[in-house]
Amino acid sequence: MKSPFAAPDYRDPQFSSAVITWQKQHGRHSLPWQTDDAYRVWLSEIMLQQTQVAAVIPYYQRFLQRCPTVHDLAAAPSEDVMALWAGLGYYTRARNLHACAKQVVERYQGRFPSDPALLQELPGIGRSTAAAVAAFSYGTVAAILDGNVKRVFARVFGIDEYPGKKAVEDDLWLRAQALLPAQDIAAYTQGLMDLGATICIRNQPHCGDCPLQQRCVAYASGRTAELPIRKPKKAPREKHAIMFLVQAGEEILLEQRVDSGIWGGMLSLPELYGMREGLLSPSEQGIHPDPYLLEQESAVQTWLAQFGEIESVQSLPVWTHVFTHFKLFAHVVHCRLMRKPHLLAESSLNWVKLNQASNLALPAPIKTLLNTF
């Protein structure tokens, strides 16, 4: 007798057969990273995390021009890696990318392992990414479960709970594992990705072109707009930061940020205190002059005192930037100096030419701000 505690049997060979046949006939075959070169596959998989294909392609090509092999990437200075990544977002990926390249060179002589379990031991590589790299590069039979695949599964199988919930995600992994084909793993893996990216899209999916339409619960019940269940929304946290745009002639002062945290390892405008939460409500932002700067006036003056003679100081309009988990209100102080100091108290501060700043590893919002000067 079958145990009531046994895992459900989700095996269905016709599922993978339908995906593989569709992919070979209608899937994507000209993406620049469609190769069995593990370095290129891995690079693309990291870049494609939470980022659209169209946005990734120019960054991918730029990386390969500068770092054509994992050895080149491992040997590159961290500031070069961050500059290549600047604008792609989620900068922890870039730091992990660099660390991973170094470990592949040190531990595996520059050859990515074919075992997904070993790949998962490397920085920035999770279970789904490890499976994709192994499948495309070595033909290893392993299951992927990225955001697009979760959406496909949620609709096809009529999953009525949020896919990010632990129990639901565990069940989806069981399905992903059970549905794996015995062969053609690369075509199957690419097929799932292609379905999620081009057919079973978030809004108005193209169900008429889907090879899984006849077995899709969401399609049969008219619930494609409802599934997958959305993540319960939370009000975004708010953080505030005082930033200094210090200018001496045609040069500005930039700060090398610490490796951890937001924009870690990148150059940015110097900050007072760093990003802090809950100090002003959004309704107060329209008051002029900036009430936050008035509240912190003493601290601002103390920070500026290190530069000696100051020609002018003014507050710029508050600008906002939305991150994944919070909304940043940046209060920028523009300070013009009479002359550039020879010595600075903090070694993390550096003078750079304003007209060269756009070529540096700066966060996109900072580049946008500097382009107005």
Coordinates of C-alpha atoms in Angstrom, one line a residue:
M1 CA 0.0 0.0 0.0
K2 CA 1.3 3.5 -0.9
S3 CA 2.3 5.5 2.1
P4 CA 0.2 8.6 2.8
F5 CA 3.4 10.5 3.4
A6 CA 5.0 9.6 0.0
A7 CA 5.8 12.5 -2.3
P8 CA 3.3 12.9 -5.1
D9 CA 4.2 11.4 -8.4
Y10 CA 4.4 14.3 -10.9
R11 CA 6.0 12.4 -13.8
D12 CA 4.6 13.1 -17.2
P13 CA 6.9 12.4 -20.2
Q14 CA 4.5 14.1 -22.6
F15 CA 5.1 17.4 -20.8
S16 CA 8.8 17.5 -21.6
S17 CA 8.2 16.1 -25.1
A18 CA 5.8 18.9 -25.9
V19 CA 8.3 21.6 -24.6
I20 CA 11.3 20.1 -26.5
T21 CA 9.4 19.8 -29.8
W22 CA 8.1 23.4 -29.5
Q23 CA 11.5 24.8 -28.6
K24 CA 13.2 23.2 -31.6
Q25 CA 10.6 24.6 -34.0
H26 CA 9.6 27.9 -32.4
G27 CA 12.0 28.7 -29.6
R28 CA 14.9 31.2 -29.5
H29 CA 18.0 30.0 -31.2
S30 CA 20.1 33.2 -31.8
L31 CA 20.8 34.6 -28.4
P32 CA 24.5 35.5 -28.1
W33 CA 25.0 33.1 -25.1
Q34 CA 23.5 30.0 -26.7
T35 CA 26.7 27.9 -26.6
D36 CA 28.2 25.1 -24.5
D37 CA 30.9 27.4 -23.3
A38 CA 30.3 27.3 -19.5
Y39 CA 31.9 30.7 -18.9
R40 CA 29.6 32.5 -21.3
V41 CA 26.5 30.5 -20.1
W42 CA 27.3 31.4 -16.5
L43 CA 27.9 35.0 -17.3
S44 CA 24.6 35.3 -19.1
E45 CA 22.7 33.5 -16.4
I46 CA 24.0 35.8 -13.7
M47 CA 23.1 38.9 -15.8
L48 CA 19.6 37.6 -16.6
Q49 CA 18.7 37.3 -13.0
Q50 CA 15.8 39.8 -12.5
T51 CA 16.9 41.6 -15.8
Q52 CA 15.3 41.4 -19.3
V53 CA 17.2 39.9 -22.3
A54 CA 17.2 43.2 -24.2
A55 CA 18.9 45.0 -21.3
V56 CA 21.5 42.3 -20.8
I57 CA 22.8 41.8 -24.4
P58 CA 24.9 45.0 -24.6
Y59 CA 26.4 44.4 -21.1
Y60 CA 27.1 40.8 -22.0
Q61 CA 28.9 41.8 -25.1
R62 CA 30.9 44.5 -23.3
F63 CA 32.0 42.1 -20.6
L64 CA 33.2 39.6 -23.2
Q65 CA 35.2 42.3 -25.0
R66 CA 37.0 43.2 -21.8
C67 CA 37.0 39.7 -20.2
P68 CA 36.8 37.0 -22.9
T69 CA 37.6 34.2 -20.5
V70 CA 37.1 33.5 -16.8
H71 CA 40.8 33.9 -16.3
D72 CA 40.5 37.5 -17.6
L73 CA 37.6 38.2 -15.3
A74 CA 39.3 36.8 -12.3
A75 CA 42.4 39.0 -13.0
A76 CA 40.5 42.2 -13.6
P77 CA 40.6 44.9 -11.0
S78 CA 37.3 45.1 -9.0
E79 CA 36.7 48.7 -10.1
D80 CA 36.8 47.6 -13.8
V81 CA 34.2 44.9 -13.1
M82 CA 32.0 47.4 -11.3
A83 CA 32.4 49.9 -14.1
L84 CA 31.4 47.3 -16.7
W85 CA 28.3 46.4 -14.6
A86 CA 27.3 50.0 -13.8
G87 CA 23.7 50.6 -14.8
L88 CA 22.6 46.9 -14.8
G89 CA 21.5 47.1 -11.2
Y90 CA 21.5 44.6 -8.3
Y91 CA 25.2 45.2 -7.8
T92 CA 25.7 42.3 -5.4
R93 CA 25.6 40.2 -8.6
A94 CA 28.7 41.9 -9.9
R95 CA 30.7 41.4 -6.7
N96 CA 29.7 37.7 -6.6
L97 CA 30.5 37.4 -10.3
H98 CA 34.1 38.6 -9.7
A99 CA 34.4 36.4 -6.6
C100 CA 33.1 33.4 -8.4
A101 CA 35.5 33.8 -11.3
K102 CA 38.4 33.9 -8.9
Q103 CA 37.3 30.7 -7.2
V104 CA 36.7 28.9 -10.5
V105 CA 40.3 29.7 -11.5
E106 CA 41.8 28.9 -8.1
R107 CA 39.8 25.7 -7.3
Y108 CA 39.0 24.4 -10.8
Q109 CA 41.8 25.8 -13.0
G110 CA 39.3 27.9 -14.9
R111 CA 36.9 25.1 -15.8
F112 CA 33.4 25.3 -14.3
P113 CA 32.4 22.0 -12.7
S114 CA 29.6 20.0 -14.4
D115 CA 28.0 19.0 -11.0
P116 CA 25.2 21.4 -10.0
A117 CA 26.0 20.7 -6.3
L118 CA 29.6 22.0 -6.8
L119 CA 28.4 24.9 -8.8
Q120 CA 26.1 25.9 -6.0
E121 CA 29.1 26.2 -3.7
L122 CA 30.4 29.1 -5.8
P123 CA 29.4 32.8 -5.0
G124 CA 26.2 34.0 -6.5
I125 CA 25.1 30.6 -8.0
G126 CA 21.8 29.3 -6.7
R127 CA 20.1 26.0 -7.4
S128 CA 18.3 27.1 -10.6
T129 CA 21.4 28.9 -12.0
A130 CA 23.6 25.9 -11.3
A131 CA 21.2 23.6 -13.1
A132 CA 21.0 25.9 -16.2
V133 CA 24.8 26.2 -16.4
A134 CA 25.3 22.4 -16.1
A135 CA 22.5 21.6 -18.5
F136 CA 23.6 24.0 -21.3
S137 CA 27.3 23.5 -20.9
Y138 CA 27.6 19.7 -20.1
G139 CA 24.2 18.2 -20.8
T140 CA 23.7 17.5 -17.1
V141 CA 20.1 16.6 -16.3
A142 CA 19.0 19.0 -13.6
A143 CA 15.9 21.1 -12.9
I144 CA 15.6 24.9 -13.2
L145 CA 13.0 27.0 -11.4
D146 CA 13.4 30.7 -12.1
G147 CA 10.7 33.3 -12.1
N148 CA 9.5 32.5 -15.6
V149 CA 9.3 28.8 -15.0
K150 CA 7.4 29.3 -11.8
R151 CA 4.8 31.3 -13.8
V152 CA 4.5 28.5 -16.4
F153 CA 4.1 25.9 -13.7
A154 CA 1.6 28.0 -11.7
R155 CA -0.6 28.4 -14.7
V156 CA -0.3 24.9 -16.2
F157 CA -0.9 23.2 -12.8
G158 CA -3.3 25.8 -11.4
I159 CA -1.3 26.6 -8.3
D160 CA -3.6 28.7 -6.1
E161 CA -0.9 30.0 -3.7
Y162 CA 2.0 32.5 -4.0
P163 CA 4.9 30.6 -5.7
G164 CA 7.4 32.3 -3.4
K165 CA 5.9 30.7 -0.3
K166 CA 8.3 28.0 1.0
A167 CA 5.9 25.0 0.9
V168 CA 4.7 26.0 -2.6
E169 CA 8.2 26.5 -3.9
D170 CA 9.2 23.1 -2.5
D171 CA 6.3 21.5 -4.4
L172 CA 7.3 23.3 -7.6
W173 CA 10.8 21.9 -7.2
L174 CA 9.3 18.4 -6.9
R175 CA 7.4 19.0 -10.1
A176 CA 10.4 20.4 -11.9
Q177 CA 12.5 17.4 -10.9
A178 CA 9.8 14.9 -11.9
L179 CA 9.2 16.4 -15.3
L180 CA 12.8 16.3 -16.5
P181 CA 13.4 14.4 -19.7
A182 CA 16.0 11.6 -20.1
Q183 CA 17.6 13.4 -23.0
D184 CA 17.6 16.7 -24.8
I185 CA 18.0 18.5 -21.5
A186 CA 19.4 21.7 -23.1
A187 CA 16.4 22.0 -25.5
Y188 CA 14.0 21.3 -22.6
T189 CA 15.7 23.9 -20.3
Q190 CA 15.8 26.5 -23.1
G191 CA 12.2 25.7 -24.0
L192 CA 10.9 26.4 -20.4
M193 CA 12.8 29.7 -20.5
D194 CA 11.5 30.6 -23.9
L195 CA 7.9 29.7 -22.9
G196 CA 8.1 32.0 -19.9
A197 CA 9.8 34.8 -21.7
T198 CA 7.8 34.9 -25.0
I199 CA 4.5 32.9 -24.6
C200 CA 3.5 32.6 -21.0
I201 CA 4.3 36.2 -20.2
R202 CA 3.0 38.1 -17.2
N203 CA 0.3 40.0 -18.9
Q204 CA -1.9 38.8 -21.8
P205 CA -0.1 35.5 -22.4
H206 CA -0.2 34.1 -26.0
C207 CA -2.1 30.9 -25.1
G208 CA -2.9 30.1 -28.7
D209 CA 0.8 29.6 -29.4
C210 CA 1.5 27.5 -26.3
P211 CA 2.4 23.8 -26.6
L212 CA 1.0 23.2 -23.1
Q213 CA -2.4 24.9 -23.7
Q214 CA -4.4 21.6 -23.7
R215 CA -3.0 20.7 -20.3
C216 CA -3.1 24.2 -18.8
V217 CA -5.5 24.6 -15.8
A218 CA -5.3 28.4 -15.9
Y219 CA -6.3 28.5 -19.6
A220 CA -9.1 26.0 -19.1
S221 CA -10.6 27.9 -16.2
G222 CA -10.0 31.4 -17.7
R223 CA -7.6 32.3 -14.9
T224 CA -4.4 33.3 -16.8
A225 CA -4.7 36.8 -15.5
E226 CA -5.1 35.6 -11.9
L227 CA -2.3 33.1 -11.9
P228 CA 0.3 33.0 -10.6
I229 CA -0.9 34.5 -7.3
R230 CA 0.9 37.8 -6.7
K231 CA 3.1 38.4 -3.7
P232 CA 1.2 40.3 -0.9
K233 CA 2.2 43.9 -1.2
K234 CA 3.9 45.8 1.6
A235 CA 4.4 49.5 1.8
P236 CA 8.0 50.3 0.7
R237 CA 10.4 51.4 3.5
E238 CA 11.8 54.9 3.2
K239 CA 15.4 55.9 3.6
H240 CA 17.1 59.3 3.5
A241 CA 20.7 60.2 2.7
I242 CA 22.6 63.5 2.6
M243 CA 24.9 63.5 -0.3
F244 CA 27.6 66.0 -1.2
L245 CA 28.4 67.2 -4.7
V246 CA 31.7 68.9 -3.9
Q247 CA 33.2 70.8 -6.8
A248 CA 36.6 72.5 -7.3
G249 CA 36.9 73.9 -10.7
E250 CA 36.2 71.1 -13.2
E251 CA 36.7 68.4 -10.7
I252 CA 34.3 66.7 -8.2
L253 CA 34.8 64.6 -5.2
L254 CA 33.8 60.9 -5.3
E255 CA 33.8 58.3 -2.5
Q256 CA 34.7 54.6 -2.9
R257 CA 31.9 52.8 -1.1
V258 CA 32.5 49.8 1.0
D259 CA 32.0 46.4 -0.7
S260 CA 28.8 45.5 1.2
G261 CA 25.4 47.2 1.0
I262 CA 23.7 49.3 -1.6
W263 CA 26.0 50.2 -4.5
G264 CA 28.8 48.3 -2.7
G265 CA 32.3 48.7 -4.2
M266 CA 31.2 51.5 -6.5
L267 CA 32.2 55.2 -6.7
S268 CA 29.4 57.6 -5.6
L269 CA 28.9 61.0 -4.0
P270 CA 30.1 61.2 -0.4
E271 CA 27.3 60.6 2.1
L272 CA 26.8 61.9 5.7
Y273 CA 25.7 59.0 8.0
G274 CA 24.7 56.7 5.1
M275 CA 21.1 55.8 4.3
R276 CA 18.8 56.1 7.3
E277 CA 15.2 55.1 7.7
G278 CA 12.1 56.9 8.9
L279 CA 13.4 60.4 9.4
L280 CA 10.9 62.3 7.2
S281 CA 7.5 61.5 5.6
P282 CA 7.1 61.9 1.9
S283 CA 4.5 64.7 2.5
E284 CA 7.3 66.9 4.0
Q285 CA 9.5 66.7 0.9
G286 CA 7.8 69.6 -0.9
I287 CA 8.9 72.1 1.7
H288 CA 11.7 74.4 0.7
P289 CA 14.4 74.8 1.9
D290 CA 14.9 71.1 2.5
P291 CA 13.7 70.5 6.1
Y292 CA 15.9 67.4 6.4
L293 CA 19.0 69.5 5.7
L294 CA 17.9 72.2 8.1
E295 CA 17.5 69.5 10.8
Q296 CA 21.1 68.3 10.1
E297 CA 22.6 71.7 9.4
S298 CA 25.2 71.5 12.1
A299 CA 26.4 68.1 10.9
V300 CA 26.5 69.3 7.3
Q301 CA 28.6 72.4 8.2
T302 CA 31.0 70.2 10.3
W303 CA 31.5 67.9 7.3
L304 CA 32.1 70.8 4.9
A305 CA 34.6 72.5 7.3
Q306 CA 37.3 70.1 6.3
F307 CA 37.6 71.8 2.9
G308 CA 38.5 75.3 4.1
E309 CA 37.4 78.2 2.0
I310 CA 34.0 77.6 0.3
E311 CA 32.7 79.7 -2.5
S312 CA 29.1 78.7 -2.3
V313 CA 26.7 76.1 -0.9
Q314 CA 23.2 75.3 -2.0
S315 CA 20.7 72.4 -1.6
L316 CA 19.5 70.8 -4.8
P317 CA 16.0 69.5 -5.3
V318 CA 15.4 66.2 -3.4
W319 CA 15.5 63.3 -5.8
T320 CA 14.1 59.8 -5.2
H321 CA 15.1 56.3 -6.4
V322 CA 13.2 53.1 -5.9
F323 CA 15.1 50.0 -4.9
T324 CA 13.7 46.5 -4.6
H325 CA 13.0 46.9 -0.9
F326 CA 13.0 50.6 -0.1
K327 CA 12.6 54.1 -1.6
L328 CA 15.5 56.5 -1.2
F329 CA 15.2 60.2 -0.7
A330 CA 18.5 61.8 -1.6
H331 CA 19.2 65.3 -0.1
V332 CA 22.1 66.7 -2.2
V333 CA 24.3 69.6 -1.1
H334 CA 26.2 71.3 -3.9
C335 CA 29.3 72.9 -2.6
R336 CA 31.8 74.9 -4.7
L337 CA 35.3 75.3 -3.3
M338 CA 37.6 78.3 -3.7
R339 CA 40.5 75.8 -4.4
K340 CA 41.1 72.1 -4.2
P341 CA 42.6 70.9 -0.9
H342 CA 45.8 69.0 -1.2
L343 CA 45.0 66.5 1.5
L344 CA 41.7 64.8 2.5
A345 CA 40.9 63.3 5.8
E346 CA 39.3 60.2 4.3
S347 CA 41.3 57.9 2.0
S348 CA 38.1 56.7 0.3
L349 CA 37.7 60.2 -1.3
N350 CA 39.1 61.0 -4.7
W351 CA 39.0 63.9 -7.1
V352 CA 37.9 63.2 -10.7
K353 CA 37.2 65.3 -13.7
L354 CA 33.5 66.0 -14.0
N355 CA 33.5 65.3 -17.8
Q356 CA 35.0 61.9 -17.2
A357 CA 32.6 60.8 -14.4
S358 CA 30.3 59.1 -16.9
N359 CA 33.1 56.6 -17.7
L360 CA 33.4 55.5 -14.1
A361 CA 31.7 52.8 -12.1
L362 CA 28.9 55.1 -10.8
P363 CA 25.3 54.1 -9.9
A364 CA 22.9 55.0 -12.6
P365 CA 21.0 57.7 -10.5
I366 CA 24.3 59.4 -9.7
K367 CA 25.3 59.5 -13.3
T368 CA 22.0 61.0 -14.2
L369 CA 22.5 63.7 -11.6
L370 CA 26.0 64.6 -12.7
N371 CA 24.8 64.8 -16.3
T372 CA 22.8 67.9 -15.4
F373 CA 26.0 69.8 -14.6

